[in-house]
mmCIF file of C-alpha atoms in Angstrom:
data_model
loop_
_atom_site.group_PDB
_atom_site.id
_atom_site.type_symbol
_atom_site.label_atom_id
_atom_site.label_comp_id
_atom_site.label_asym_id
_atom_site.label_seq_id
_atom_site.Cartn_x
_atom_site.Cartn_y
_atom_site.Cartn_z
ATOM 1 C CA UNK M 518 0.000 0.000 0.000
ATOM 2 C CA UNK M 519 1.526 3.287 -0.749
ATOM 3 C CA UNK M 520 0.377 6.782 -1.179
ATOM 4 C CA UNK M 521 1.355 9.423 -4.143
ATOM 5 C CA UNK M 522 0.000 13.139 -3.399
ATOM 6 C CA UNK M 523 -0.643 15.858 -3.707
ATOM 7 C CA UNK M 524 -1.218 15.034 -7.438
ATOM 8 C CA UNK M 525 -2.255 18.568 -9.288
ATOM 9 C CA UNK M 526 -3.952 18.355 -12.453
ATOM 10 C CA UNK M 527 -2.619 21.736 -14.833
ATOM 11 C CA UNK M 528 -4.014 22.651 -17.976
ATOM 12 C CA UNK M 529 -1.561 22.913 -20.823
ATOM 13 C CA UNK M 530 -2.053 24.593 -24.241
ATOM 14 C CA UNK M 531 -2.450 22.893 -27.202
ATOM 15 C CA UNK M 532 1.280 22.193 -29.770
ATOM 16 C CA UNK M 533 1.498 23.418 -33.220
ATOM 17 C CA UNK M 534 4.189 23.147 -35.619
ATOM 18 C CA UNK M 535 4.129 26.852 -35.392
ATOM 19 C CA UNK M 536 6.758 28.674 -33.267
ATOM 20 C CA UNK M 537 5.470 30.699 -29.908
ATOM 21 C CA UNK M 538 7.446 33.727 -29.263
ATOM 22 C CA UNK M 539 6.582 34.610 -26.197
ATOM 23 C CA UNK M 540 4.950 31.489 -24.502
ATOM 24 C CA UNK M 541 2.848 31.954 -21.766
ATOM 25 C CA UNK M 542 3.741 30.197 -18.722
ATOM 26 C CA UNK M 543 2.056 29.129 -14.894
ATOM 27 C CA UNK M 544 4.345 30.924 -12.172
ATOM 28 C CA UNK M 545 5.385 28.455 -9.877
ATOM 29 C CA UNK M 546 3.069 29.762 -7.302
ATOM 30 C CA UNK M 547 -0.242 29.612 -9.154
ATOM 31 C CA UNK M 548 -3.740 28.867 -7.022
ATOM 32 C CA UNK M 549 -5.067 25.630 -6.713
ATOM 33 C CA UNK M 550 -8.823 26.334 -6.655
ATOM 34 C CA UNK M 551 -10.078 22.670 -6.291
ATOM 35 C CA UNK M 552 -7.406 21.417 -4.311
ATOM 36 C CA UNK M 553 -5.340 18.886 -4.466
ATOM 37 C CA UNK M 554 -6.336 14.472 -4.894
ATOM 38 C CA UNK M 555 -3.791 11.978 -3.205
ATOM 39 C CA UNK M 556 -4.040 8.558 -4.353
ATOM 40 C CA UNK M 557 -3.827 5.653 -1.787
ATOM 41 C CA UNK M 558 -3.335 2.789 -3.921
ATOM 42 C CA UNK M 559 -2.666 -1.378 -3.141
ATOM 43 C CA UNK M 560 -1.704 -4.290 -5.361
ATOM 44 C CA UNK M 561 -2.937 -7.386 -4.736
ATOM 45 C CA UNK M 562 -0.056 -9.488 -5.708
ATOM 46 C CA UNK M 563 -1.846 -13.126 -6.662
ATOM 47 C CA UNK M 564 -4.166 -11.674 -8.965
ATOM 48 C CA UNK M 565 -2.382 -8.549 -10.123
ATOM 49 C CA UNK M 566 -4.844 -6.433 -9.806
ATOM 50 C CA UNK M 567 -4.269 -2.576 -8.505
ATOM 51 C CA UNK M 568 -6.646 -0.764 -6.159
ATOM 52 C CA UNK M 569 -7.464 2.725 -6.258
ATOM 53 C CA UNK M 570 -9.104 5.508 -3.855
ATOM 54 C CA UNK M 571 -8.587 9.064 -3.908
ATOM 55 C CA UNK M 572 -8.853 11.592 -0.720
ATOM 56 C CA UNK M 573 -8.525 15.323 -0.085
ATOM 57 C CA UNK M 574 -5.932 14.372 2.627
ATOM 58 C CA UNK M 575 -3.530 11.123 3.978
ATOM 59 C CA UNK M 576 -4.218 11.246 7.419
ATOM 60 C CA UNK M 577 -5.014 8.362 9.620
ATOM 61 C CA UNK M 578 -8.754 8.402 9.005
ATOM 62 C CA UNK M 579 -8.439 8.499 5.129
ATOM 63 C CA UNK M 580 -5.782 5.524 5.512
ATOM 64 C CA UNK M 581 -8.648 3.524 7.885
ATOM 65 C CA UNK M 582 -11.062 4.246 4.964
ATOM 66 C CA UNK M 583 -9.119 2.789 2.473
ATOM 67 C CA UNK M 584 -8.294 -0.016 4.806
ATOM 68 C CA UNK M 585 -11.908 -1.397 5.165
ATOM 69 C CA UNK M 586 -12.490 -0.772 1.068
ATOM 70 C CA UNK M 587 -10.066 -3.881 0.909
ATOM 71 C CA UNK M 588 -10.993 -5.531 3.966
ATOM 72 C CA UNK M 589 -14.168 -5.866 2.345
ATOM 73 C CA UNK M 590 -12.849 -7.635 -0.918
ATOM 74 C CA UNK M 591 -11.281 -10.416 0.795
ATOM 75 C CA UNK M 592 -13.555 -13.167 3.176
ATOM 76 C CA UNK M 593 -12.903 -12.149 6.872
ATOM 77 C CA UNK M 594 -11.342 -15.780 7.628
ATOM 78 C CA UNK M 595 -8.681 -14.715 4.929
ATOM 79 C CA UNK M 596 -5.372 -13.201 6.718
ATOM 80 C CA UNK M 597 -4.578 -10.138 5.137
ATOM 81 C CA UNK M 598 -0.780 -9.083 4.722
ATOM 82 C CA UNK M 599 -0.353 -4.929 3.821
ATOM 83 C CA UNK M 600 3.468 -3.504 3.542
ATOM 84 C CA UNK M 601 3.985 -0.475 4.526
ATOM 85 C CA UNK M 602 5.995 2.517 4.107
ATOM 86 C CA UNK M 603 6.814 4.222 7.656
ATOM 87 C CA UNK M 604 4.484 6.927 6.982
ATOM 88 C CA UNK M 605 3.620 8.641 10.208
ATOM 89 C CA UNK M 606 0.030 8.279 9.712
ATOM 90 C CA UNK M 607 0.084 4.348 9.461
ATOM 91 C CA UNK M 608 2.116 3.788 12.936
ATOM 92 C CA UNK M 609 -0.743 5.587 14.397
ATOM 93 C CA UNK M 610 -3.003 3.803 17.651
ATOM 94 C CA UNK M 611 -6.309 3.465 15.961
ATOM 95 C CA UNK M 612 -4.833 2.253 12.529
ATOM 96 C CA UNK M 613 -2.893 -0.710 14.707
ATOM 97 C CA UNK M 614 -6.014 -1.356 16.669
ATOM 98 C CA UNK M 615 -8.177 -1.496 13.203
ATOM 99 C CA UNK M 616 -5.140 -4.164 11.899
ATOM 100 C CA UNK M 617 -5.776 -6.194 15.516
ATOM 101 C CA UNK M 618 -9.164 -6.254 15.179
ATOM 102 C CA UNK M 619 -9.876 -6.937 11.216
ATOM 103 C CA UNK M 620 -7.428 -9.635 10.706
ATOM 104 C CA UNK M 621 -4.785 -7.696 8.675
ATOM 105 C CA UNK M 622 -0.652 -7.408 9.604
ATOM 106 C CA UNK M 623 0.618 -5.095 8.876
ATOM 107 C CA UNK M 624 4.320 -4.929 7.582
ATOM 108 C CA UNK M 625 6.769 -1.755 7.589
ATOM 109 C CA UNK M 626 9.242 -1.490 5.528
ATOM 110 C CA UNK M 627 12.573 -0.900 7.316
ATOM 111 C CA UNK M 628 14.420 2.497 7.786
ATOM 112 C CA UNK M 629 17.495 3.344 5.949
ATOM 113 C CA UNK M 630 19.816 3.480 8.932
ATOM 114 C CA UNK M 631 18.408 0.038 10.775
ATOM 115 C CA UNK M 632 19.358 -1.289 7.448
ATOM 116 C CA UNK M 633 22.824 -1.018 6.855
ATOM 117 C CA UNK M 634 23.579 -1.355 11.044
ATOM 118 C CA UNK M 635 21.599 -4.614 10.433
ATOM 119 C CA UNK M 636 24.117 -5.551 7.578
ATOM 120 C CA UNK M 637 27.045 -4.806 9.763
ATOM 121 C CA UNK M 638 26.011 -6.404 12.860
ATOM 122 C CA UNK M 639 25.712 -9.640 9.970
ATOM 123 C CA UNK M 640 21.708 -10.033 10.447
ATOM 124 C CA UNK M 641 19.619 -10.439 7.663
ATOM 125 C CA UNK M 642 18.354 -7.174 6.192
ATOM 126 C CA UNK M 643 15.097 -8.984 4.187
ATOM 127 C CA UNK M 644 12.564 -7.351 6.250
ATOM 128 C CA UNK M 645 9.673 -9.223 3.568
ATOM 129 C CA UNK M 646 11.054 -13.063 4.676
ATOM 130 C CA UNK M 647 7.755 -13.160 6.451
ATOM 131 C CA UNK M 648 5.879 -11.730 4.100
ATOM 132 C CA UNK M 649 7.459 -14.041 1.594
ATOM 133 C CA UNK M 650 6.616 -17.073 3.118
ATOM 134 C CA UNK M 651 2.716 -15.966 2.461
ATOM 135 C CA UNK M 652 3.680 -15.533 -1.425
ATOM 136 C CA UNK M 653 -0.010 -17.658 -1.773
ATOM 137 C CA UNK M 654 -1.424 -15.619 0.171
ATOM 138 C CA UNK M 655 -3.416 -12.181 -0.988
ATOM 139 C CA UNK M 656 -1.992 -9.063 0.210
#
């Protein structure tokens, strides 16, 4: 599961094969009247299949709602697996709570730095082995 935002839609001009000699151009700080979409998105690796929602924000709540959209695809006996990125928003109370309580784990990806003190200390740095050993299972 990962998020991509804030994604801004511009309009551009149409292209001729005439030349433009003074082109007009959006300033860098041009207004956003109808805000911004981010797009909280999932892949669900046995089928292949990508899921899509789009919010105004990514805080926790938004991240919940998206949550129980897939919770709802898959039967509730079915263990659901979701990587993670370390996103602030997903490490919060009620998001671990939902995970507890719905039958999900959820998997973080590690940090840079735990990483490469992993590799020194000699320990395995794979931080998907366990979510490898569910390669049958949907995530």
């Amino acid at each position: 599961m990962d998020e991509f935002g804030p994604l801004s839609l511009q309009p551009y001009r149409g292209k001729g094969w005439f030349q433009q000699r003074r082109p007009q151009r959006l300033h860098a700080t041009y207004t956003r009247p109808h805000g911004v979409k981010h797009l909280l998105a999932a892949l669900d690796v046995k089928t292949n299949q990508l899921y899509g929602h789009y919010s105004k924000s990514k805080k926790h709540a938004d991240i919940l709602r998206f949550f129980n959209v897939l919770r709802r695809r898959y039967p509730r006996s079915e263990r659901l697996y979701i990587i993670l990125d370390n996103f602030s928003p997903h490490h919060h109370s009620k998001v671990k709570a939902w995970a507890e309580d719905h039958n999900v784990e959820l998997i973080f990806t590690p940090l840079p730095g735990l990483v490469e003190s992993n590799a020194t200390l000699g320990r395995s740095a794979n931080s998907f082995s366990r979510a490898a050993t569910f390669a049958n299972t949907r995530i």
